[in-house]
Amino acid sequence: MGRAIGGHGVSGGVAAMAMEALDRCAEAATYTEEPGKVTRTFLSQPMQRLHGRLAGWMEAAGLHVRVDAAGNLVGRYPGLHPHGPVLMIGSHVDTVPDAGKYDGLLGVMLGVAVVQALGGRRLPFGIDVMAFGDEEGVRFGVPFLGSLAASGRFDRGLLERVDARGIAMAHAFRLFGLDPSRIEEAAYPPGGILGYLEAHIEQGPVLEALGASVGVVEAIAGQSRIQAEILGRSGHAGTSPMAGRLDALAAAAELVLEVERLGRSVAGLRATVGTIAVEPGASNVVPGTARLSIDIRHRRDDVRMAAVADLHARAVSLAATRGVKFVVTREEHQAAVPADPASVERLARAVADAGHIPHRLDSGAGHDAAVMAAIAPMAMLFLRSPGGVSHHPDESVRAGDVAVALEVMIRYLDLLADGFGSAGGS
Ligand SMILES: [Zn+2]
């Protein structure tokens, strides 16, 4: 079985390709909607220009490039057999406003680098390097549009959604040169791909605390998003005696602390109040209504749902004590997505073969991988995020860690090829 790289440690060729991937992320950052910042949303002109540049890099690596019907850029590296299976390696090329350079982009550039590293060597499967057009959901307020389309679960009703400038998604597709009526053509059939592999910066502090370059994701945490209201009674700040007030914000303040207490009391739980709005909202008025958002995440759905139930009971009792009402106005639950166990083992072995400890961790953030898991065995490799900083211009990644990730991904391909009984000749 031909290994792309022998022994431990990163070879000079891999290190150089990792540096090139980083340089490409830096160049991609100049394709932006806001001068001096990195902001690139779905179907925007900067994304179209980036597609042109990225297509050039893909073609130089030996990929055949197309833009799919959902605005994703896809490069195909053929396998030994023209109709053989295909492994997808991908991530996204859209960003949050004033983003860093690596969230999403690095995973795409590593996909290109992996194919480059094969140097024309054919595997028993093809590779699709996938650059999803929308993951962050910034432009139309709905995330994962690219992977939803690729996995055949794009909701047509979304085409009517408008962006901040009043442009409907359907029209944005046309401006991008795509026909929104054909969006279903972007879908891979269930079982149509051999697997999905995504490399992504961790966006958190776990790997840095472990002193590790990379980690293997075991599960993407489930999320509960709750919108709630506390209904009290507004009144004059000067004339309403303290006794007998039904201050909605004071009750909300207690609830915020309760959410924090709950988060701290359950291992692995994340519980956050992210927004709070008060009505009437004047300095001389006792708040009558407080609206807040609660975000609860855990890798285990039973633990998360138990926390939601617990919090609901605490909120109701806290409100009753104060004579106000606690009302849930909207509730969304997203199940946790485990990575494919066989792929996790293969990726862990690739990390170990590369001479590193195969640390395993969960992802607290959602990723394209969670969506693609619906149609393919999914694996995800995290790279250390210095300072845990992400969704921020200071987001960074170490060149050495990128080289390790690239080597791990190459070894992953070889292990996967071994499973076919032949790694293929060069
Ligand atoms: Zn991302």
Short mmCIF file of C-alpha atoms and ligand atoms in Angstrom, two decimals:
data_model
loop_
_atom_site.label_atom_id
_atom_site.label_comp_id
_atom_site.label_asym_id
_atom_site.label_seq_id
_atom_site.Cartn_x
_atom_site.Cartn_y
_atom_site.Cartn_z
CA MET A 1 0.00 0.00 0.00
CA GLY A 2 1.61 3.24 -1.06
CA ARG A 3 1.75 5.76 1.73
CA ALA A 4 1.94 9.35 0.61
CA ILE A 5 4.31 10.12 3.45
CA GLY A 6 6.56 7.81 5.44
CA GLY A 7 7.39 7.99 9.13
CA HIS A 8 6.37 10.59 11.71
CA GLY A 9 6.64 14.32 11.43
CA VAL A 10 5.62 16.57 8.61
CA SER A 11 7.54 16.38 5.35
CA GLY A 12 8.87 19.51 3.69
CA GLY A 13 6.42 19.17 0.80
CA VAL A 14 3.44 19.04 3.12
CA ALA A 15 4.73 22.00 5.15
CA ALA A 16 5.08 24.04 1.95
CA MET A 17 1.58 23.11 0.80
CA ALA A 18 0.21 24.08 4.24
CA MET A 19 1.90 27.48 3.93
CA GLU A 20 0.36 27.87 0.50
CA ALA A 21 -3.10 27.05 1.91
CA LEU A 22 -2.58 29.79 4.51
CA ASP A 23 -1.46 32.28 1.87
CA ARG A 24 -4.58 31.46 -0.11
CA CYS A 25 -6.78 32.10 2.93
CA ALA A 26 -5.07 35.50 3.28
CA GLU A 27 -5.67 36.27 -0.40
CA ALA A 28 -9.29 35.07 -0.19
CA ALA A 29 -9.80 37.57 2.65
CA THR A 30 -9.30 40.41 0.14
CA TYR A 31 -12.51 39.34 -1.64
CA THR A 32 -14.80 41.33 0.61
CA GLU A 33 -17.90 43.51 0.65
CA GLU A 34 -16.37 45.93 3.17
CA PRO A 35 -12.95 47.44 2.45
CA GLY A 36 -10.56 46.80 5.33
CA LYS A 37 -12.76 44.02 6.76
CA VAL A 38 -13.53 40.44 5.76
CA THR A 39 -17.23 40.21 4.96
CA ARG A 40 -18.39 37.87 2.22
CA THR A 41 -21.99 36.76 2.08
CA PHE A 42 -23.86 34.26 -0.06
CA LEU A 43 -24.21 35.05 -3.79
CA SER A 44 -22.34 38.34 -3.43
CA GLN A 45 -20.01 39.80 -6.06
CA PRO A 46 -16.91 39.18 -3.91
CA MET A 47 -17.97 35.53 -3.64
CA GLN A 48 -18.29 35.33 -7.41
CA ARG A 49 -14.82 36.83 -7.86
CA LEU A 50 -13.42 34.45 -5.25
CA HIS A 51 -14.97 31.55 -7.17
CA GLY A 52 -12.90 32.60 -10.18
CA ARG A 53 -9.67 32.59 -8.18
CA LEU A 54 -10.51 29.39 -6.29
CA ALA A 55 -11.40 27.64 -9.54
CA GLY A 56 -7.89 28.45 -10.80
CA TRP A 57 -6.29 26.92 -7.70
CA MET A 58 -8.52 23.87 -7.99
CA GLU A 59 -7.71 23.34 -11.67
CA ALA A 60 -3.99 23.64 -10.98
CA ALA A 61 -4.39 20.85 -8.41
CA GLY A 62 -6.07 18.59 -10.99
CA LEU A 63 -9.73 19.19 -10.11
CA HIS A 64 -12.52 19.65 -12.67
CA VAL A 65 -14.49 22.66 -11.47
CA ARG A 66 -18.15 23.65 -11.70
CA VAL A 67 -20.57 25.90 -9.80
CA ASP A 68 -23.55 23.81 -8.76
CA ALA A 69 -27.17 24.94 -8.95
CA ALA A 70 -27.06 26.22 -5.34
CA GLY A 71 -24.02 28.45 -5.78
CA ASN A 72 -21.50 26.01 -4.30
CA LEU A 73 -18.15 25.65 -6.07
CA VAL A 74 -17.22 22.00 -6.56
CA GLY A 75 -13.97 20.51 -7.85
CA ARG A 76 -13.94 16.83 -8.88
CA TYR A 77 -10.78 14.74 -8.71
CA PRO A 78 -11.54 11.52 -10.54
CA GLY A 79 -10.81 8.17 -8.96
CA LEU A 80 -9.54 4.99 -10.59
CA HIS A 81 -13.02 4.10 -11.85
CA PRO A 82 -15.09 6.74 -13.66
CA HIS A 83 -18.30 5.67 -11.92
CA GLY A 84 -16.71 4.78 -8.59
CA PRO A 85 -17.63 6.34 -5.26
CA VAL A 86 -16.70 9.91 -4.27
CA LEU A 87 -15.45 11.29 -0.96
CA MET A 88 -16.45 14.89 -0.29
CA ILE A 89 -13.95 17.17 1.45
CA GLY A 90 -15.40 20.57 2.15
CA SER A 91 -16.31 23.61 4.17
CA HIS A 92 -17.74 27.07 3.45
CA VAL A 93 -16.51 30.25 1.76
CA ASP A 94 -19.01 32.74 3.22
CA THR A 95 -18.20 34.67 6.38
CA VAL A 96 -19.80 36.57 9.23
CA PRO A 97 -19.47 40.38 9.06
CA ASP A 98 -15.92 41.54 9.98
CA ALA A 99 -14.72 37.95 10.11
CA GLY A 100 -11.33 36.31 10.39
CA LYS A 101 -9.58 34.60 7.50
CA TYR A 102 -9.86 30.92 8.42
CA ASP A 103 -13.37 29.95 9.50
CA GLY A 104 -14.56 27.80 6.59
CA LEU A 105 -11.93 28.96 4.11
CA LEU A 106 -9.15 26.92 5.66
CA GLY A 107 -11.15 23.70 5.27
CA VAL A 108 -11.66 24.40 1.57
CA MET A 109 -7.99 25.30 1.01
CA LEU A 110 -6.93 22.12 2.84
CA GLY A 111 -9.22 20.13 0.53
CA VAL A 112 -7.43 21.61 -2.48
CA ALA A 113 -4.04 20.98 -0.82
CA VAL A 114 -4.88 17.32 -0.18
CA VAL A 115 -5.57 16.78 -3.88
CA GLN A 116 -2.42 18.71 -4.74
CA ALA A 117 -0.47 16.41 -2.40
CA LEU A 118 -1.74 13.35 -4.26
CA GLY A 119 0.20 14.64 -7.24
CA GLY A 120 -1.99 12.85 -9.74
CA ARG A 121 -2.01 9.55 -7.85
CA ARG A 122 -5.44 7.94 -8.36
CA LEU A 123 -7.40 6.43 -5.48
CA PRO A 124 -10.16 3.81 -5.64
CA PHE A 125 -12.60 6.69 -5.07
CA GLY A 126 -12.93 10.19 -6.47
CA ILE A 127 -12.80 13.36 -4.38
CA ASP A 128 -15.17 16.32 -4.55
CA VAL A 129 -13.65 19.39 -2.93
CA MET A 130 -16.71 21.37 -1.91
CA ALA A 131 -16.81 25.11 -1.21
CA PHE A 132 -20.26 25.71 0.26
CA GLY A 133 -21.67 29.15 -0.58
CA ASP A 134 -23.65 29.70 2.61
CA GLU A 135 -23.07 28.32 6.06
CA GLU A 136 -23.20 31.37 8.30
CA GLY A 137 -26.66 32.45 7.17
CA VAL A 138 -25.78 36.13 7.33
CA ARG A 139 -27.44 37.37 4.14
CA PHE A 140 -30.85 35.68 4.34
CA GLY A 141 -31.00 34.82 8.03
CA VAL A 142 -30.95 31.06 7.42
CA PRO A 143 -27.72 29.10 7.86
CA PHE A 144 -26.41 26.03 5.98
CA LEU A 145 -28.08 26.86 2.65
CA GLY A 146 -25.20 25.31 0.68
CA SER A 147 -25.10 22.00 2.51
CA LEU A 148 -28.90 21.82 2.73
CA ALA A 149 -29.03 22.03 -1.07
CA ALA A 150 -26.20 19.50 -1.51
CA SER A 151 -27.93 17.08 0.85
CA GLY A 152 -31.29 17.49 -0.93
CA ARG A 153 -33.05 19.31 1.89
CA PHE A 154 -33.24 22.88 0.60
CA ASP A 155 -36.67 24.37 1.32
CA ARG A 156 -37.92 26.20 -1.83
CA GLY A 157 -39.96 28.56 0.32
CA LEU A 158 -36.66 30.14 1.37
CA LEU A 159 -36.20 31.55 -2.15
CA GLU A 160 -38.69 34.29 -1.25
CA ARG A 161 -36.68 35.51 1.70
CA VAL A 162 -35.16 38.95 1.22
CA ASP A 163 -31.82 40.32 2.34
CA ALA A 164 -31.27 43.64 4.14
CA ARG A 165 -31.47 45.51 0.82
CA GLY A 166 -34.77 43.88 -0.13
CA ILE A 167 -33.28 41.49 -2.72
CA ALA A 168 -35.10 38.16 -2.78
CA MET A 169 -32.95 35.03 -2.69
CA ALA A 170 -34.40 33.87 -6.02
CA HIS A 171 -33.29 37.14 -7.62
CA ALA A 172 -29.86 36.90 -5.99
CA PHE A 173 -29.46 33.49 -7.64
CA ARG A 174 -30.28 35.03 -11.04
CA LEU A 175 -27.84 37.89 -10.49
CA PHE A 176 -25.21 35.23 -9.74
CA GLY A 177 -26.00 33.59 -13.09
CA LEU A 178 -27.98 30.68 -11.64
CA ASP A 179 -31.54 29.53 -12.25
CA PRO A 180 -33.32 29.16 -8.88
CA SER A 181 -35.84 26.74 -10.38
CA ARG A 182 -33.01 24.21 -10.81
CA ILE A 183 -31.71 24.31 -7.25
CA GLU A 184 -32.63 20.66 -6.62
CA GLU A 185 -29.96 19.68 -9.15
CA ALA A 186 -27.35 20.52 -6.51
CA ALA A 187 -28.47 17.54 -4.42
CA TYR A 188 -26.35 14.42 -4.04
CA PRO A 189 -28.57 11.37 -3.68
CA PRO A 190 -28.57 9.69 -0.24
CA GLY A 191 -25.67 7.26 -0.31
CA GLY A 192 -24.31 9.12 -3.34
CA ILE A 193 -21.11 10.00 -1.55
CA LEU A 194 -18.74 7.69 0.24
CA GLY A 195 -18.21 10.10 3.12
CA TYR A 196 -17.82 13.71 4.14
CA LEU A 197 -14.62 15.07 5.68
CA GLU A 198 -14.31 18.62 7.00
CA ALA A 199 -11.31 20.35 8.55
CA HIS A 200 -12.18 23.46 10.54
CA ILE A 201 -10.63 25.65 13.18
CA GLU A 202 -11.96 24.69 16.62
CA GLN A 203 -13.23 28.21 17.44
CA GLY A 204 -12.77 27.31 21.11
CA PRO A 205 -10.01 26.77 23.68
CA VAL A 206 -9.98 22.97 24.16
CA LEU A 207 -7.11 21.97 21.84
CA GLU A 208 -4.97 24.90 22.95
CA ALA A 209 -5.43 23.86 26.59
CA LEU A 210 -4.37 20.32 25.63
CA GLY A 211 -1.36 21.63 23.71
CA ALA A 212 -2.62 19.74 20.67
CA SER A 213 -2.43 20.71 16.99
CA VAL A 214 -5.56 18.83 15.95
CA GLY A 215 -8.48 16.91 17.42
CA VAL A 216 -11.08 14.47 16.17
CA VAL A 217 -14.70 15.60 16.51
CA GLU A 218 -16.96 12.95 18.01
CA ALA A 219 -20.22 14.86 17.91
CA ILE A 220 -21.69 18.22 17.01
CA ALA A 221 -23.72 19.41 19.98
CA GLY A 222 -27.49 19.67 19.79
CA GLN A 223 -29.04 23.08 20.37
CA SER A 224 -32.23 24.40 21.92
CA ARG A 225 -33.11 27.99 21.11
CA ILE A 226 -35.85 29.49 23.19
CA GLN A 227 -37.51 32.90 22.92
CA ALA A 228 -39.32 33.82 26.09
CA GLU A 229 -41.17 36.75 27.63
CA ILE A 230 -41.60 37.85 31.18
CA LEU A 231 -44.82 39.77 31.56
CA GLY A 232 -45.07 42.15 34.49
CA ARG A 233 -46.64 45.59 34.79
CA SER A 234 -45.08 48.88 33.80
CA GLY A 235 -45.41 51.89 36.01
CA HIS A 236 -43.94 55.28 36.87
CA ALA A 237 -40.44 54.95 38.27
CA GLY A 238 -41.08 57.78 40.71
CA THR A 239 -44.59 57.12 41.91
CA SER A 240 -44.74 53.28 41.99
CA PRO A 241 -43.74 52.14 45.49
CA MET A 242 -41.14 49.38 45.56
CA ALA A 243 -43.58 47.05 47.23
CA GLY A 244 -46.14 45.73 44.80
CA ARG A 245 -44.14 46.35 41.64
CA LEU A 246 -44.25 43.70 38.90
CA ASP A 247 -40.86 44.52 37.40
CA ALA A 248 -40.30 42.27 34.37
CA LEU A 249 -36.62 43.15 34.02
CA ALA A 250 -35.81 42.42 37.68
CA ALA A 251 -37.40 38.98 37.19
CA ALA A 252 -35.48 38.52 33.93
CA ALA A 253 -32.24 39.37 35.75
CA GLU A 254 -32.89 36.53 38.19
CA LEU A 255 -33.63 34.23 35.28
CA VAL A 256 -30.35 35.15 33.53
CA LEU A 257 -28.44 34.11 36.66
CA GLU A 258 -30.53 30.93 36.90
CA VAL A 259 -29.55 30.05 33.31
CA GLU A 260 -25.91 30.55 34.22
CA ARG A 261 -26.23 28.43 37.37
CA LEU A 262 -27.83 25.65 35.36
CA GLY A 263 -25.07 25.78 32.75
CA ARG A 264 -22.43 25.49 35.44
CA SER A 265 -24.15 22.64 37.26
CA VAL A 266 -24.25 20.12 34.39
CA ALA A 267 -21.03 18.78 32.87
CA GLY A 268 -20.62 19.78 29.23
CA LEU A 269 -23.71 21.98 29.19
CA ARG A 270 -23.66 25.46 27.63
CA ALA A 271 -26.49 27.77 28.65
CA THR A 272 -26.61 31.38 27.50
CA VAL A 273 -28.97 34.33 27.51
CA GLY A 274 -27.79 36.19 24.42
CA THR A 275 -30.35 38.95 24.03
CA ILE A 276 -32.70 40.87 26.25
CA ALA A 277 -35.14 43.62 25.28
CA VAL A 278 -37.26 45.66 27.62
CA GLU A 279 -40.58 47.45 27.14
CA PRO A 280 -41.49 50.23 27.38
CA GLY A 281 -37.73 50.81 27.69
CA ALA A 282 -37.45 54.25 29.27
CA SER A 283 -35.23 55.32 32.15
CA ASN A 284 -38.20 56.55 34.18
CA VAL A 285 -40.51 53.57 33.64
CA VAL A 286 -40.66 50.27 35.54
CA PRO A 287 -40.23 47.60 32.79
CA GLY A 288 -43.50 45.84 32.01
CA THR A 289 -42.14 43.25 29.56
CA ALA A 290 -38.75 41.60 29.07
CA ARG A 291 -38.03 39.42 26.06
CA LEU A 292 -35.00 37.17 26.14
CA SER A 293 -33.30 34.46 24.15
CA ILE A 294 -31.95 31.31 25.78
CA ASP A 295 -29.47 29.03 23.99
CA ILE A 296 -28.79 25.59 25.47
CA ARG A 297 -26.36 23.06 24.00
CA HIS A 298 -25.05 19.61 24.87
CA ARG A 299 -23.68 16.67 22.95
CA ARG A 300 -26.37 14.44 24.44
CA ASP A 301 -29.96 15.23 23.50
CA ASP A 302 -31.41 13.69 26.69
CA VAL A 303 -29.17 15.86 28.87
CA ARG A 304 -30.06 18.98 26.86
CA MET A 305 -33.81 18.33 26.94
CA ALA A 306 -33.67 17.61 30.68
CA ALA A 307 -31.89 20.95 31.15
CA VAL A 308 -34.57 22.72 29.10
CA ALA A 309 -37.32 21.17 31.24
CA ASP A 310 -35.43 22.02 34.43
CA LEU A 311 -34.95 25.61 33.32
CA HIS A 312 -38.60 25.95 32.39
CA ALA A 313 -39.66 24.78 35.87
CA ARG A 314 -37.20 27.17 37.52
CA ALA A 315 -38.43 30.08 35.38
CA VAL A 316 -42.09 29.41 36.14
CA SER A 317 -41.47 29.18 39.86
CA LEU A 318 -39.25 32.27 39.88
CA ALA A 319 -41.93 34.21 38.01
CA ALA A 320 -44.66 33.00 40.38
CA THR A 321 -42.67 34.21 43.39
CA ARG A 322 -42.57 37.69 41.86
CA GLY A 323 -46.15 37.66 40.57
CA VAL A 324 -45.08 37.96 36.92
CA LYS A 325 -45.65 35.52 34.06
CA PHE A 326 -43.05 33.49 32.18
CA VAL A 327 -44.12 32.61 28.63
CA VAL A 328 -42.17 30.71 25.96
CA THR A 329 -42.97 32.33 22.60
CA ARG A 330 -40.77 30.19 20.35
CA GLU A 331 -38.78 27.03 20.82
CA GLU A 332 -36.50 25.25 18.35
CA HIS A 333 -34.60 22.08 19.02
CA GLN A 334 -31.82 20.67 16.87
CA ALA A 335 -30.60 17.19 17.69
CA ALA A 336 -26.93 16.48 18.30
CA VAL A 337 -25.14 14.94 15.33
CA PRO A 338 -22.65 12.21 16.12
CA ALA A 339 -19.79 11.72 13.69
CA ASP A 340 -19.70 8.34 11.94
CA PRO A 341 -17.97 5.96 14.42
CA ALA A 342 -15.90 4.16 11.76
CA SER A 343 -14.78 7.49 10.30
CA VAL A 344 -13.89 8.76 13.79
CA GLU A 345 -11.71 5.68 14.34
CA ARG A 346 -10.06 6.11 10.92
CA LEU A 347 -9.38 9.79 11.58
CA ALA A 348 -8.03 9.04 15.07
CA ARG A 349 -5.71 6.46 13.54
CA ALA A 350 -4.56 8.97 10.92
CA VAL A 351 -3.73 11.42 13.74
CA ALA A 352 -1.82 8.72 15.64
CA ASP A 353 0.00 7.62 12.46
CA ALA A 354 1.08 11.21 11.97
CA GLY A 355 2.72 11.03 15.41
CA HIS A 356 0.14 12.93 17.44
CA ILE A 357 -2.19 12.06 20.31
CA PRO A 358 -5.68 11.53 18.83
CA HIS A 359 -7.62 13.80 21.20
CA ARG A 360 -11.37 13.61 20.80
CA LEU A 361 -13.72 16.51 21.41
CA ASP A 362 -17.18 17.84 20.65
CA SER A 363 -18.15 20.78 18.53
CA GLY A 364 -20.29 23.34 20.33
CA ALA A 365 -20.84 25.20 17.06
CA GLY A 366 -22.88 23.96 14.11
CA HIS A 367 -21.06 23.06 10.88
CA ASP A 368 -21.78 21.93 7.33
CA ALA A 369 -20.66 18.51 8.56
CA ALA A 370 -23.78 18.27 10.75
CA VAL A 371 -25.97 18.78 7.67
CA MET A 372 -24.00 16.45 5.39
CA ALA A 373 -24.19 13.72 8.05
CA ALA A 374 -27.79 13.22 6.90
CA ILE A 375 -26.59 11.66 3.63
CA ALA A 376 -23.03 10.49 4.30
CA PRO A 377 -20.76 9.11 7.01
CA MET A 378 -19.29 12.28 8.48
CA ALA A 379 -15.88 13.02 9.99
CA MET A 380 -14.49 16.31 11.22
CA LEU A 381 -10.96 17.39 12.12
CA PHE A 382 -10.46 20.43 14.34
CA LEU A 383 -7.35 22.61 14.28
CA ARG A 384 -6.22 24.49 17.37
CA SER A 385 -7.60 28.06 17.59
CA PRO A 386 -5.04 30.29 19.36
CA GLY A 387 -6.88 32.07 22.17
CA GLY A 388 -10.07 30.32 21.09
CA VAL A 389 -10.76 33.44 18.99
CA SER A 390 -13.19 33.17 16.07
CA HIS A 391 -15.83 35.21 14.23
CA HIS A 392 -13.38 38.06 14.78
CA PRO A 393 -10.58 39.66 12.71
CA ASP A 394 -8.02 38.32 15.24
CA GLU A 395 -8.93 34.72 14.40
CA SER A 396 -5.71 32.81 13.69
CA VAL A 397 -4.18 29.41 13.15
CA ARG A 398 -0.60 28.13 13.43
CA ALA A 399 1.21 27.11 10.24
CA GLY A 400 2.56 24.01 11.97
CA ASP A 401 -0.96 22.91 12.91
CA VAL A 402 -2.13 23.36 9.33
CA ALA A 403 0.71 21.11 8.16
CA VAL A 404 -0.29 18.47 10.73
CA ALA A 405 -3.93 18.67 9.60
CA LEU A 406 -2.88 18.25 5.97
CA GLU A 407 -0.76 15.23 6.78
CA VAL A 408 -3.60 13.70 8.80
CA MET A 409 -6.01 14.22 5.91
CA ILE A 410 -3.63 12.57 3.43
CA ARG A 411 -3.23 9.60 5.80
CA TYR A 412 -7.01 9.46 6.18
CA LEU A 413 -7.35 9.08 2.40
CA ASP A 414 -4.77 6.28 2.40
CA LEU A 415 -6.55 4.45 5.23
CA LEU A 416 -9.83 4.82 3.39
CA ALA A 417 -8.19 3.51 0.20
CA ASP A 418 -6.79 0.53 2.14
CA GLY A 419 -10.38 -0.40 2.95
CA PHE A 420 -10.92 -0.96 -0.77
CA GLY A 421 -8.26 -3.66 -0.81
CA SER A 422 -6.08 -1.60 -3.11
CA ALA A 423 -4.64 1.83 -2.56
CA GLY A 424 -4.19 2.26 -6.27
CA GLY A 425 -0.96 2.74 -8.18
CA SER A 426 0.66 6.05 -8.83
ZN ZN B 1 -17.29 27.76 9.84
#
